[in-house]
């Protein structure tokens, strides 16, 4: 779907990535280059797109990725995104740096009986007491999982965004976080999360703790040992480390490393229903969608987000049928992935 262009600075903030943006481009290209070899004359009665996650079935394997400061793009910001995701049965992972109170977002999303799962993305705060206070708010609001982002101990070098001069507009901030004092790199590195922090967090909360930003199979195995409940294969949309491997390439090794021990989601470059089919066929439980949602939010608010989620879901249904799959997870057993790439 295409939407009207944003102003140059806002577009640089939304679309830009780290350094030369090689990983930003590679994320999309990697999914696109996986060739499909469809099966024909397969029985398709009973086809579905359900996802099993957090102990229950959900209508779709689509979730909205955690993305900060959505009121930059629309006055209703995260509220519009939450309403649209819930109405389409999609999950929502609310950013720790949301520009709307987390309680308000939870009330809107949880009110829809046809909704998808509701999760909260967490960055560890400067003091453990601050992290615990935020986590207790998340628990009380009804979120169903914590998603600890582990791939950004420092911010990536975002050249395009820096050149644009982008600044948050007045009245938009990370309203769920305490005001943070500026910190130099040495301080940030000293605070960088470790596996000890993962174990601490898992012991502190009754919510399942997921790790977002895992690309290496050894880290996936360590996550199992540390008590994590799930993984998100992610390279931060190409916004942290440039030339990090595309998530489509990292996913199979992570799946192989954890086996049946943990569910795995994936994000990065998901743009079409065929991308979703490929991710699920490679073993992911579901996918997270990022930039397309924000483009739609900027253009049409909640209605635009709903259109984008519906388009992806409809494309997934068509892709399943056209490859002979009653559900996307059949893709691997049916051998529809061709050995050669497009």
mmCIF file of N, CA and C in Angstrom, residues 164-250:
data_model
loop_
_atom_site.group_PDB
_atom_site.id
_atom_site.type_symbol
_atom_site.label_atom_id
_atom_site.label_comp_id
_atom_site.label_asym_id
_atom_site.label_seq_id
_atom_site.Cartn_x
_atom_site.Cartn_y
_atom_site.Cartn_z
ATOM 1 N N UNK A 164 18.979 15.044 9.068
ATOM 2 C CA UNK A 164 17.683 15.701 8.854
ATOM 3 C C UNK A 164 17.361 16.752 9.910
ATOM 4 N N UNK A 165 18.034 16.668 11.063
ATOM 5 C CA UNK A 165 17.724 17.577 12.151
ATOM 6 C C UNK A 165 16.441 17.252 12.887
ATOM 7 N N UNK A 166 15.956 16.016 12.756
ATOM 8 C CA UNK A 166 14.692 15.643 13.385
ATOM 9 C C UNK A 166 14.741 15.846 14.896
ATOM 10 N N UNK A 167 13.669 16.406 15.434
ATOM 11 C CA UNK A 167 13.472 16.545 16.870
ATOM 12 C C UNK A 167 12.025 16.199 17.204
ATOM 13 N N UNK A 168 11.793 15.618 18.367
ATOM 14 C CA UNK A 168 10.416 15.360 18.781
ATOM 15 C C UNK A 168 9.657 16.673 18.882
ATOM 16 N N UNK A 169 8.435 16.724 18.376
ATOM 17 C CA UNK A 169 7.659 17.961 18.471
ATOM 18 C C UNK A 169 7.230 18.236 19.904
ATOM 19 N N UNK A 170 6.891 19.467 20.218
ATOM 20 C CA UNK A 170 6.424 19.792 21.564
ATOM 21 C C UNK A 170 5.215 18.935 21.955
ATOM 22 N N UNK A 171 5.207 18.469 23.186
ATOM 23 C CA UNK A 171 4.093 17.679 23.682
ATOM 24 C C UNK A 171 4.209 16.196 23.426
ATOM 25 N N UNK A 172 5.258 15.760 22.747
ATOM 26 C CA UNK A 172 5.468 14.337 22.492
ATOM 27 C C UNK A 172 6.727 13.889 23.234
ATOM 28 N N UNK A 173 6.575 12.870 24.076
ATOM 29 C CA UNK A 173 7.712 12.349 24.832
ATOM 30 C C UNK A 173 7.409 10.919 25.248
ATOM 31 N N UNK A 174 8.389 10.270 25.829
ATOM 32 C CA UNK A 174 8.211 8.913 26.349
ATOM 33 C C UNK A 174 7.543 9.021 27.719
ATOM 34 N N UNK A 175 6.213 9.082 27.724
ATOM 35 C CA UNK A 175 5.480 9.474 28.926
ATOM 36 C C UNK A 175 5.493 8.412 30.025
ATOM 37 N N UNK A 176 5.874 7.186 29.697
ATOM 38 C CA UNK A 176 5.871 6.125 30.715
ATOM 39 C C UNK A 176 7.199 5.990 31.449
ATOM 40 N N UNK A 177 8.171 6.804 31.071
ATOM 41 C CA UNK A 177 9.502 6.701 31.650
ATOM 42 C C UNK A 177 9.850 7.946 32.450
ATOM 43 N N UNK A 178 10.646 7.795 33.493
ATOM 44 C CA UNK A 178 11.131 8.973 34.204
ATOM 45 C C UNK A 178 12.087 9.760 33.329
ATOM 46 N N UNK A 179 12.150 11.059 33.561
ATOM 47 C CA UNK A 179 13.099 11.875 32.805
ATOM 48 C C UNK A 179 14.510 11.364 33.056
ATOM 49 N N UNK A 180 15.244 11.164 31.975
ATOM 50 C CA UNK A 180 16.581 10.589 32.096
ATOM 51 C C UNK A 180 17.642 11.662 31.889
ATOM 52 N N UNK A 181 18.653 11.650 32.745
ATOM 53 C CA UNK A 181 19.775 12.559 32.575
ATOM 54 C C UNK A 181 20.642 12.077 31.416
ATOM 55 N N UNK A 182 21.214 12.992 30.664
ATOM 56 C CA UNK A 182 22.114 12.573 29.579
ATOM 57 C C UNK A 182 23.234 11.692 30.116
ATOM 58 N N UNK A 183 23.599 10.686 29.339
ATOM 59 C CA UNK A 183 24.642 9.755 29.772
ATOM 60 C C UNK A 183 25.651 9.561 28.647
ATOM 61 N N UNK A 184 26.945 9.495 29.017
ATOM 62 C CA UNK A 184 27.963 9.251 27.999
ATOM 63 C C UNK A 184 28.037 7.759 27.686
ATOM 64 N N UNK A 185 28.831 7.422 26.683
ATOM 65 C CA UNK A 185 28.894 6.039 26.230
ATOM 66 C C UNK A 185 29.390 5.116 27.338
ATOM 67 N N UNK A 186 30.371 5.554 28.091
ATOM 68 C CA UNK A 186 30.909 4.705 29.159
ATOM 69 C C UNK A 186 29.827 4.357 30.178
ATOM 70 N N UNK A 187 28.992 5.328 30.504
ATOM 71 C CA UNK A 187 27.906 5.072 31.457
ATOM 72 C C UNK A 187 26.895 4.100 30.868
ATOM 73 N N UNK A 188 26.546 4.293 29.601
ATOM 74 C CA UNK A 188 25.594 3.393 28.965
ATOM 75 C C UNK A 188 26.129 1.969 28.909
ATOM 76 N N UNK A 189 27.413 1.818 28.606
ATOM 77 C CA UNK A 189 27.990 0.479 28.536
ATOM 78 C C UNK A 189 28.019 -0.180 29.909
ATOM 79 N N UNK A 190 28.245 0.615 30.943
ATOM 80 C CA UNK A 190 28.248 0.049 32.297
ATOM 81 C C UNK A 190 26.862 -0.445 32.697
ATOM 82 N N UNK A 191 25.833 0.166 32.120
ATOM 83 C CA UNK A 191 24.448 -0.212 32.440
ATOM 84 C C UNK A 191 23.904 -1.282 31.493
ATOM 85 N N UNK A 192 24.658 -1.669 30.490
ATOM 86 C CA UNK A 192 24.147 -2.583 29.465
ATOM 87 C C UNK A 192 23.653 -3.874 30.099
ATOM 88 N N UNK A 193 22.484 -4.364 29.679
ATOM 89 C CA UNK A 193 21.933 -5.585 30.281
ATOM 90 C C UNK A 193 22.806 -6.805 30.013
ATOM 91 N N UNK A 194 22.771 -7.737 30.952
ATOM 92 C CA UNK A 194 23.511 -8.997 30.836
ATOM 93 C C UNK A 194 22.547 -10.145 31.102
ATOM 94 N N UNK A 195 23.054 -11.364 30.980
ATOM 95 C CA UNK A 195 22.228 -12.536 31.259
ATOM 96 C C UNK A 195 21.777 -12.558 32.715
ATOM 97 N N UNK A 196 22.556 -11.979 33.611
ATOM 98 C CA UNK A 196 22.130 -11.889 35.016
ATOM 99 C C UNK A 196 20.854 -11.061 35.141
ATOM 100 N N UNK A 197 20.753 -10.004 34.335
ATOM 101 C CA UNK A 197 19.544 -9.180 34.361
ATOM 102 C C UNK A 197 18.332 -9.953 33.844
ATOM 103 N N UNK A 198 18.532 -10.783 32.857
ATOM 104 C CA UNK A 198 17.430 -11.606 32.352
ATOM 105 C C UNK A 198 16.920 -12.524 33.450
ATOM 106 N N UNK A 199 17.823 -13.183 34.152
ATOM 107 C CA UNK A 199 17.422 -14.076 35.238
ATOM 108 C C UNK A 199 16.717 -13.302 36.345
ATOM 109 N N UNK A 200 17.235 -12.122 36.674
ATOM 110 C CA UNK A 200 16.601 -11.282 37.703
ATOM 111 C C UNK A 200 15.174 -10.923 37.306
ATOM 112 N N UNK A 201 15.004 -10.513 36.058
ATOM 113 C CA UNK A 201 13.679 -10.099 35.597
ATOM 114 C C UNK A 201 12.715 -11.278 35.599
ATOM 115 N N UNK A 202 13.175 -12.430 35.146
ATOM 116 C CA UNK A 202 12.308 -13.612 35.111
ATOM 117 C C UNK A 202 11.846 -14.006 36.512
ATOM 118 N N UNK A 203 12.696 -13.810 37.501
ATOM 119 C CA UNK A 203 12.343 -14.166 38.873
ATOM 120 C C UNK A 203 11.439 -13.124 39.523
ATOM 121 N N UNK A 204 11.467 -11.889 38.995
ATOM 122 C CA UNK A 204 10.764 -10.784 39.639
ATOM 123 C C UNK A 204 9.297 -10.684 39.239
ATOM 124 N N UNK A 205 8.954 -11.160 38.046
ATOM 125 C CA UNK A 205 7.604 -10.960 37.513
ATOM 126 C C UNK A 205 6.917 -12.289 37.249
ATOM 127 N N UNK A 206 5.579 -12.260 37.333
ATOM 128 C CA UNK A 206 4.812 -13.447 36.964
ATOM 129 C C UNK A 206 4.560 -13.507 35.458
ATOM 130 N N UNK A 207 4.893 -12.422 34.743
ATOM 131 C CA UNK A 207 4.676 -12.399 33.300
ATOM 132 C C UNK A 207 5.783 -13.166 32.580
ATOM 133 N N UNK A 208 5.457 -13.822 31.477
ATOM 134 C CA UNK A 208 6.522 -14.427 30.668
ATOM 135 C C UNK A 208 7.431 -13.347 30.095
ATOM 136 N N UNK A 209 8.723 -13.616 30.103
ATOM 137 C CA UNK A 209 9.720 -12.659 29.626
ATOM 138 C C UNK A 209 10.285 -13.149 28.288
ATOM 139 N N UNK A 210 10.118 -12.332 27.276
ATOM 140 C CA UNK A 210 10.656 -12.617 25.945
ATOM 141 C C UNK A 210 11.888 -11.752 25.717
ATOM 142 N N UNK A 211 12.809 -12.217 24.882
ATOM 143 C CA UNK A 211 13.986 -11.454 24.514
ATOM 144 C C UNK A 211 13.894 -11.066 23.050
ATOM 145 N N UNK A 212 14.023 -9.781 22.779
ATOM 146 C CA UNK A 212 13.927 -9.263 21.410
ATOM 147 C C UNK A 212 15.296 -8.760 20.960
ATOM 148 N N UNK A 213 15.733 -9.259 19.809
ATOM 149 C CA UNK A 213 17.005 -8.830 19.269
ATOM 150 C C UNK A 213 18.026 -9.947 19.196
ATOM 151 N N UNK A 214 17.567 -11.189 19.205
ATOM 152 C CA UNK A 214 18.455 -12.350 19.152
ATOM 153 C C UNK A 214 18.650 -12.765 17.693
ATOM 154 N N UNK A 215 19.905 -12.873 17.274
ATOM 155 C CA UNK A 215 20.251 -13.308 15.920
ATOM 156 C C UNK A 215 21.167 -14.526 15.917
ATOM 157 N N UNK A 216 21.885 -14.750 17.003
ATOM 158 C CA UNK A 216 22.894 -15.802 17.046
ATOM 159 C C UNK A 216 22.343 -17.045 17.755
ATOM 160 N N UNK A 217 22.546 -18.234 17.204
ATOM 161 C CA UNK A 217 22.007 -19.444 17.842
ATOM 162 C C UNK A 217 22.569 -19.709 19.240
ATOM 163 N N UNK A 218 23.813 -19.319 19.504
ATOM 164 C CA UNK A 218 24.353 -19.507 20.851
ATOM 165 C C UNK A 218 23.600 -18.661 21.878
ATOM 166 N N UNK A 219 23.208 -17.445 21.479
ATOM 167 C CA UNK A 219 22.398 -16.616 22.376
ATOM 168 C C UNK A 219 21.014 -17.220 22.576
ATOM 169 N N UNK A 220 20.478 -17.825 21.541
ATOM 170 C CA UNK A 220 19.183 -18.496 21.669
ATOM 171 C C UNK A 220 19.256 -19.625 22.684
ATOM 172 N N UNK A 221 20.325 -20.409 22.629
ATOM 173 C CA UNK A 221 20.484 -21.498 23.604
ATOM 174 C C UNK A 221 20.661 -20.951 25.017
ATOM 175 N N UNK A 222 21.404 -19.859 25.144
ATOM 176 C CA UNK A 222 21.595 -19.259 26.466
ATOM 177 C C UNK A 222 20.278 -18.709 27.010
ATOM 178 N N UNK A 223 19.429 -18.218 26.140
ATOM 179 C CA UNK A 223 18.120 -17.710 26.567
ATOM 180 C C UNK A 223 17.296 -18.803 27.222
ATOM 181 N N UNK A 224 17.354 -20.001 26.679
ATOM 182 C CA UNK A 224 16.642 -21.127 27.289
ATOM 183 C C UNK A 224 17.159 -21.367 28.704
ATOM 184 N N UNK A 225 18.467 -21.367 28.875
ATOM 185 C CA UNK A 225 19.068 -21.627 30.178
ATOM 186 C C UNK A 225 18.789 -20.507 31.186
ATOM 187 N N UNK A 226 18.566 -19.299 30.676
ATOM 188 C CA UNK A 226 18.355 -18.142 31.558
ATOM 189 C C UNK A 226 16.907 -17.949 31.971
ATOM 190 N N UNK A 227 16.020 -18.789 31.471
ATOM 191 C CA UNK A 227 14.628 -18.718 31.902
ATOM 192 C C UNK A 227 13.714 -17.913 31.018
ATOM 193 N N UNK A 228 14.195 -17.466 29.851
ATOM 194 C CA UNK A 228 13.321 -16.719 28.946
ATOM 195 C C UNK A 228 12.182 -17.610 28.471
ATOM 196 N N UNK A 229 11.062 -16.976 28.137
ATOM 197 C CA UNK A 229 9.866 -17.711 27.709
ATOM 198 C C UNK A 229 9.649 -17.657 26.198
ATOM 199 N N UNK A 230 10.393 -16.826 25.495
ATOM 200 C CA UNK A 230 10.250 -16.716 24.057
ATOM 201 C C UNK A 230 11.307 -15.792 23.490
ATOM 202 N N UNK A 231 11.496 -15.846 22.175
ATOM 203 C CA UNK A 231 12.497 -15.035 21.491
ATOM 204 C C UNK A 231 11.866 -14.302 20.321
ATOM 205 N N UNK A 232 12.409 -13.131 20.039
ATOM 206 C CA UNK A 232 12.066 -12.407 18.822
ATOM 207 C C UNK A 232 13.355 -12.205 18.034
ATOM 208 N N UNK A 233 13.442 -12.866 16.883
ATOM 209 C CA UNK A 233 14.575 -12.683 15.990
ATOM 210 C C UNK A 233 14.419 -11.312 15.346
ATOM 211 N N UNK A 234 15.359 -10.429 15.630
ATOM 212 C CA UNK A 234 15.214 -9.036 15.208
ATOM 213 C C UNK A 234 16.581 -8.383 15.121
ATOM 214 N N UNK A 235 16.742 -7.492 14.160
ATOM 215 C CA UNK A 235 17.926 -6.633 14.117
ATOM 216 C C UNK A 235 17.537 -5.174 14.268
ATOM 217 N N UNK A 236 16.431 -4.941 14.979
ATOM 218 C CA UNK A 236 15.967 -3.586 15.296
ATOM 219 C C UNK A 236 15.598 -2.822 14.028
ATOM 220 N N UNK A 237 15.104 -3.566 13.034
ATOM 221 C CA UNK A 237 14.731 -2.908 11.789
ATOM 222 C C UNK A 237 15.895 -2.261 11.069
ATOM 223 N N UNK A 238 17.124 -2.742 11.358
ATOM 224 C CA UNK A 238 18.297 -2.141 10.740
ATOM 225 C C UNK A 238 18.690 -0.804 11.328
ATOM 226 N N UNK A 239 18.176 -0.481 12.524
ATOM 227 C CA UNK A 239 18.396 0.841 13.102
ATOM 228 C C UNK A 239 19.530 0.878 14.133
ATOM 229 N N UNK A 240 20.142 -0.275 14.425
ATOM 230 C CA UNK A 240 21.229 -0.271 15.400
ATOM 231 C C UNK A 240 22.563 -0.590 14.726
ATOM 232 N N UNK A 241 22.791 -1.843 14.361
ATOM 233 C CA UNK A 241 24.065 -2.257 13.774
ATOM 234 C C UNK A 241 23.901 -2.491 12.287
ATOM 235 N N UNK A 242 24.518 -1.656 11.473
ATOM 236 C CA UNK A 242 24.426 -1.873 10.035
ATOM 237 C C UNK A 242 25.312 -3.047 9.629
ATOM 238 N N UNK A 243 24.889 -3.744 8.609
ATOM 239 C CA UNK A 243 25.424 -5.002 8.087
ATOM 240 C C UNK A 243 25.150 -6.178 9.015
ATOM 241 N N UNK A 244 24.327 -5.998 10.040
ATOM 242 C CA UNK A 244 23.807 -7.161 10.771
ATOM 243 C C UNK A 244 23.011 -8.017 9.789
ATOM 244 N N UNK A 245 23.033 -9.325 9.992
ATOM 245 C CA UNK A 245 22.406 -10.220 9.027
ATOM 246 C C UNK A 245 20.895 -10.004 8.981
ATOM 247 N N UNK A 246 20.294 -10.186 7.828
ATOM 248 C CA UNK A 246 18.828 -10.081 7.721
ATOM 249 C C UNK A 246 18.157 -11.129 8.601
ATOM 250 N N UNK A 247 17.005 -10.792 9.116
ATOM 251 C CA UNK A 247 16.325 -11.716 10.026
ATOM 252 C C UNK A 247 15.879 -12.990 9.322
ATOM 253 N N UNK A 248 15.560 -12.915 8.043
ATOM 254 C CA UNK A 248 15.181 -14.132 7.306
ATOM 255 C C UNK A 248 16.323 -15.130 7.283
ATOM 256 N N UNK A 249 17.555 -14.630 7.261
ATOM 257 C CA UNK A 249 18.717 -15.521 7.253
ATOM 258 C C UNK A 249 19.019 -16.050 8.652
ATOM 259 N N UNK A 250 18.778 -15.253 9.689
ATOM 260 C CA UNK A 250 19.081 -15.667 11.056
ATOM 261 C C UNK A 250 18.042 -16.633 11.623
#
